[in-house]
Amino acid sequence: MKLLFAASEALPLAKTGGLADVAGALPGALAALGVDVRVVLPAYRGTLEKLVDPVRLGELEVRGQRFTVWSGCLPGSKLVHWLIDYPWLYARDGDPYHDPQHRPWNDNAWRYGCFSEAVARLAMGEASGGWKPDVVHCHDWQTGLVPAWLRLRDPAPRCLFTIHNLAYGGLFPRAQFTALGLPPGWWSLDGLEFHGQMSMLKAGLVFSDAITTVSPTYAQEIRTPAFGCGFEGLLEHLSPRLSGILNGIDEQFWNPASDPHLVQTYNAGNFRVGKLANRRAIQQELGLAPDDDAVIVGMVGRLTDQKGFDLVLAALPELLKLPIQLAVLGSGDKLLEGALAREALQAPGRIGLKLGFDEGLAHRIEAGADLFLMPSRFEPCGLNQMYSQRYGTVPVVHRTGGLADTVVDATPRTLKNGTATGVVFEDPDAGGVAWAVTRGVELVRDPKAALSLIHAGMSRDFGWQTAARQYLALYAAS
Ligand code: ADP
Ligand code: GLC
């Protein structure tokens, strides 16, 4: 089985969110099952330098531009990565999608439209050194046009499209559709048109042989108006080829027993000492009071409406009555950044905040916190609640998407049979958050309950093997 795995971000080359974690780990798990994988990404600034001795595979002509295709491996890995190099479009400051002020690049339709066309050409064996995939696995709107372009070829590889987040529809004005040279007939209800705009995500849905999303619950939710972002009718129609495959986590990279970002590593046998050292370290790092009795509530994430940081802000008066400290790391929406910064100034020693992207601190918060709060309004999968369980940190999550699929709520029954791993709450509002954190504090302050939750969480298997086998079955069937 030959697989071309196309994504707009993948660790350790580029990351803004969980897609990078997935694209950085799943290909390796597939290779371990014998799949011959090539991972393809745009060559963002600094990425080519991360490959060991990259070789020039060839050149592709895309919309009058000459793209260079580089091939190489990451240090210590045999997995082949291909980079589509065209510095004018991809090698910029900022993150893959935004300028340094966090404004979306105004040519994103062109950047990812061209990237997708380049991937489709590679998939047909152009500039690929003779290698041709059986299947192309695409992720999110940035690769949505790959299955569309391949639909025009015969024979073409099969396409699987994974939705990581339906809230990003890849919506652009019709002029961009024309500029990308897409067939005029695709400007229709059956094609790429979506309420008067082009949707690159819709292209991925309509033209793929199979569609997955990253948890079974989200696969159901997106067929309803509350979660479907306007695509619910289409997804209902396409439901025979839609399924949910729960993400795994990279158990090497997120392992408290060997994590180089921690001040002290630990495992299920000695977590008390390990967590104490890591608690003290994040209190110091984030300017929290050096209080061994406070319950530390961690939060890490993109500051967007999805993640519910505003609900935490609204619940703060109630939350600060509890014996807690908040350890928050995030970046994104400037209004949310400002509001969080103001609250942190108002509550010195109680709210520790770092605005920005900091991989090491994300690991240290997972290790140092007692509770990890994820009040997401929706969450296709979510990774931090799984990292938390592995790090002996009790997740407190809204019952939605992958959060519902990965955290077992602490009830008298689940606590008794040792399966409980966290707190799962129903209402994504300030009252729901305050209730859930209060419940979390009670649980971690009850030594018997805390031990049971931590042990159950730390012993769960969240590795990629299960998901990799499910994807492999789909590649073979699609
Ligand atoms: P999403 O993909 O919606 O952002 P996930 O929970 O799937 O949500 O994945 C988010 C990933 O990004 C996690 O690995 C998380 O630790 C990381 N992350 C998010 N924000 C930051 C940040 N400011 N600094 C470091 N890591 C972050
Ligand atoms: C998305 C989702 C998140 C998911 C991640 C990886 O960004 O918001 O829930 O875990 O993709 O699949």
Short mmCIF file of C-alpha atoms in Angstrom, two decimals, residues 6-172:
data_model
loop_
_atom_site.label_atom_id
_atom_site.label_comp_id
_atom_site.label_asym_id
_atom_site.label_seq_id
_atom_site.Cartn_x
_atom_site.Cartn_y
_atom_site.Cartn_z
CA ALA A 6 -1.01 15.66 2.55
CA ALA A 7 -1.37 18.26 5.30
CA SER A 8 -0.75 21.94 5.89
CA GLU A 9 1.10 21.35 9.17
CA ALA A 10 2.95 18.45 10.81
CA LEU A 11 5.29 18.22 13.75
CA PRO A 12 8.13 19.00 13.98
CA LEU A 13 8.03 21.07 10.77
CA ALA A 14 5.09 23.40 11.45
CA LYS A 15 2.38 23.56 14.09
CA THR A 16 -0.57 25.75 15.02
CA GLY A 17 -2.82 23.09 16.58
CA GLY A 18 -3.69 19.44 16.87
CA LEU A 19 -3.52 18.72 13.13
CA ALA A 20 0.26 19.02 13.45
CA ASP A 21 0.30 16.46 16.26
CA VAL A 22 -1.77 14.07 14.13
CA ALA A 23 0.22 14.55 10.92
CA GLY A 24 3.42 14.25 12.95
CA ALA A 25 2.52 10.87 14.45
CA LEU A 26 -0.05 8.97 12.37
CA PRO A 27 2.20 8.49 9.30
CA GLY A 28 4.81 6.79 11.51
CA ALA A 29 2.17 4.49 12.99
CA LEU A 30 1.02 3.60 9.44
CA ALA A 31 4.60 2.97 8.33
CA ALA A 32 4.93 0.58 11.28
CA LEU A 33 2.04 -1.38 9.76
CA GLY A 34 3.95 -1.71 6.51
CA VAL A 35 2.44 1.23 4.59
CA ASP A 36 4.85 3.01 2.22
CA VAL A 37 4.15 6.64 3.23
CA ARG A 38 5.21 10.03 1.89
CA VAL A 39 4.15 13.07 3.93
CA VAL A 40 3.79 16.24 1.85
CA LEU A 41 3.68 19.83 3.18
CA PRO A 42 4.39 23.32 1.89
CA ALA A 43 7.99 24.40 2.51
CA TYR A 44 7.36 27.09 5.11
CA ARG A 45 10.24 29.23 6.35
CA GLY A 46 12.82 27.09 8.12
CA THR A 47 11.29 23.71 7.25
CA LEU A 48 13.70 22.62 4.51
CA GLU A 49 16.57 23.15 6.96
CA LYS A 50 14.99 20.59 9.31
CA LEU A 51 15.32 17.75 6.76
CA VAL A 52 18.55 15.77 6.72
CA ASP A 53 20.30 16.15 3.32
CA PRO A 54 17.15 16.96 1.29
CA VAL A 55 17.30 16.03 -2.39
CA ARG A 56 15.56 17.83 -5.24
CA LEU A 57 12.94 15.40 -6.52
CA GLY A 58 11.73 17.50 -9.42
CA GLU A 59 9.76 20.54 -10.53
CA LEU A 60 6.04 21.08 -10.96
CA GLU A 61 4.36 23.68 -13.10
CA VAL A 62 1.32 24.99 -11.18
CA ARG A 63 -0.73 27.96 -12.48
CA GLY A 64 2.31 29.36 -14.30
CA GLN A 65 4.60 29.00 -11.28
CA ARG A 66 7.51 26.56 -10.95
CA PHE A 67 7.42 24.70 -7.64
CA THR A 68 10.41 22.66 -6.51
CA VAL A 69 9.73 19.36 -4.74
CA TRP A 70 12.24 18.37 -2.07
CA SER A 71 12.49 14.97 -0.43
CA GLY A 72 14.15 14.12 2.86
CA CYS A 73 13.82 12.64 6.32
CA LEU A 74 13.78 14.17 9.75
CA PRO A 75 16.74 13.45 12.03
CA GLY A 76 16.49 9.94 13.47
CA SER A 77 13.55 8.96 11.26
CA LYS A 78 13.15 6.95 8.08
CA LEU A 79 9.80 8.51 7.20
CA VAL A 80 10.05 10.40 3.90
CA HIS A 81 8.79 13.98 3.83
CA TRP A 82 8.23 15.95 0.64
CA LEU A 83 8.20 19.73 0.71
CA ILE A 84 6.59 21.88 -1.97
CA ASP A 85 8.92 24.82 -2.28
CA TYR A 86 7.90 28.20 -3.64
CA PRO A 87 9.26 30.78 -1.18
CA TRP A 88 7.14 33.67 -2.42
CA LEU A 89 3.98 31.83 -1.31
CA TYR A 90 5.08 29.72 1.63
CA ALA A 91 8.32 30.94 3.23
CA ARG A 92 6.92 33.83 5.26
CA ASP A 93 7.04 35.09 8.83
CA GLY A 94 4.03 34.32 11.01
CA ASP A 95 2.30 30.94 11.14
CA PRO A 96 1.15 28.89 8.14
CA TYR A 97 -2.15 30.77 7.87
CA HIS A 98 -1.54 34.16 9.49
CA ASP A 99 0.82 37.09 9.34
CA PRO A 100 2.72 38.04 12.51
CA GLN A 101 -0.30 40.17 13.63
CA HIS A 102 -2.49 37.04 13.38
CA ARG A 103 -4.38 38.32 10.32
CA PRO A 104 -5.10 35.57 7.76
CA TRP A 105 -2.87 35.95 4.70
CA ASN A 106 -5.06 37.53 2.04
CA ASP A 107 -3.86 35.05 -0.59
CA ASN A 108 -4.65 31.88 1.40
CA ALA A 109 -7.02 30.61 -1.33
CA TRP A 110 -4.21 30.88 -3.85
CA ARG A 111 -1.54 29.48 -1.48
CA TYR A 112 -3.50 26.35 -0.59
CA GLY A 113 -5.26 26.07 -3.93
CA CYS A 114 -1.86 25.85 -5.59
CA PHE A 115 -0.52 23.53 -2.90
CA SER A 116 -3.47 21.20 -3.50
CA GLU A 117 -2.94 21.21 -7.24
CA ALA A 118 0.75 20.42 -6.69
CA VAL A 119 -0.20 17.48 -4.44
CA ALA A 120 -2.66 16.18 -7.05
CA ARG A 121 0.07 16.30 -9.70
CA LEU A 122 2.51 14.48 -7.41
CA ALA A 123 -0.19 11.89 -6.79
CA MET A 124 -0.34 11.31 -10.55
CA GLY A 125 3.39 10.60 -10.59
CA GLU A 126 4.62 14.00 -11.81
CA ALA A 127 7.96 15.05 -10.28
CA SER A 128 7.70 12.19 -7.82
CA GLY A 129 10.66 10.16 -8.97
CA GLY A 130 8.37 7.46 -10.38
CA TRP A 131 6.54 6.84 -7.09
CA LYS A 132 2.73 6.77 -7.40
CA PRO A 133 0.36 6.34 -4.45
CA ASP A 134 -2.64 4.01 -4.25
CA VAL A 135 -4.33 6.39 -1.83
CA VAL A 136 -4.07 10.08 -0.98
CA HIS A 137 -5.07 11.05 2.57
CA CYS A 138 -6.01 14.74 2.81
CA HIS A 139 -6.69 16.87 5.88
CA ASP A 140 -8.92 19.91 6.27
CA TRP A 141 -9.76 22.64 3.76
CA GLN A 142 -6.14 23.41 2.90
CA THR A 143 -6.00 20.13 0.97
CA GLY A 144 -9.66 20.08 -0.10
CA LEU A 145 -8.92 20.69 -3.76
CA VAL A 146 -6.68 17.60 -4.03
CA PRO A 147 -9.61 15.15 -4.42
CA ALA A 148 -11.29 17.64 -6.75
CA TRP A 149 -8.34 17.82 -9.15
CA LEU A 150 -7.93 14.05 -8.97
CA ARG A 151 -11.58 13.55 -9.92
CA LEU A 152 -10.61 14.84 -13.36
CA ARG A 153 -8.01 12.09 -13.81
CA ASP A 154 -8.60 8.45 -14.69
CA PRO A 155 -7.22 6.21 -13.32
CA ALA A 156 -6.47 8.21 -10.18
CA PRO A 157 -5.54 7.19 -6.66
CA ARG A 158 -8.37 6.87 -4.15
CA CYS A 159 -8.90 9.80 -1.77
CA LEU A 160 -9.68 9.88 1.90
CA PHE A 161 -10.52 13.24 3.44
CA THR A 162 -10.30 13.86 7.19
CA ILE A 163 -12.20 16.70 8.82
CA HIS A 164 -10.28 18.02 11.80
CA ASN A 165 -12.46 21.06 12.23
CA LEU A 166 -15.61 21.83 10.28
CA ALA A 167 -15.63 25.41 11.55
CA TYR A 168 -12.94 26.22 9.00
CA GLY A 169 -14.75 25.86 5.69
CA GLY A 170 -12.02 27.33 3.51
CA LEU A 171 -14.49 29.94 2.29
CA PHE A 172 -13.41 32.39 -0.41
#
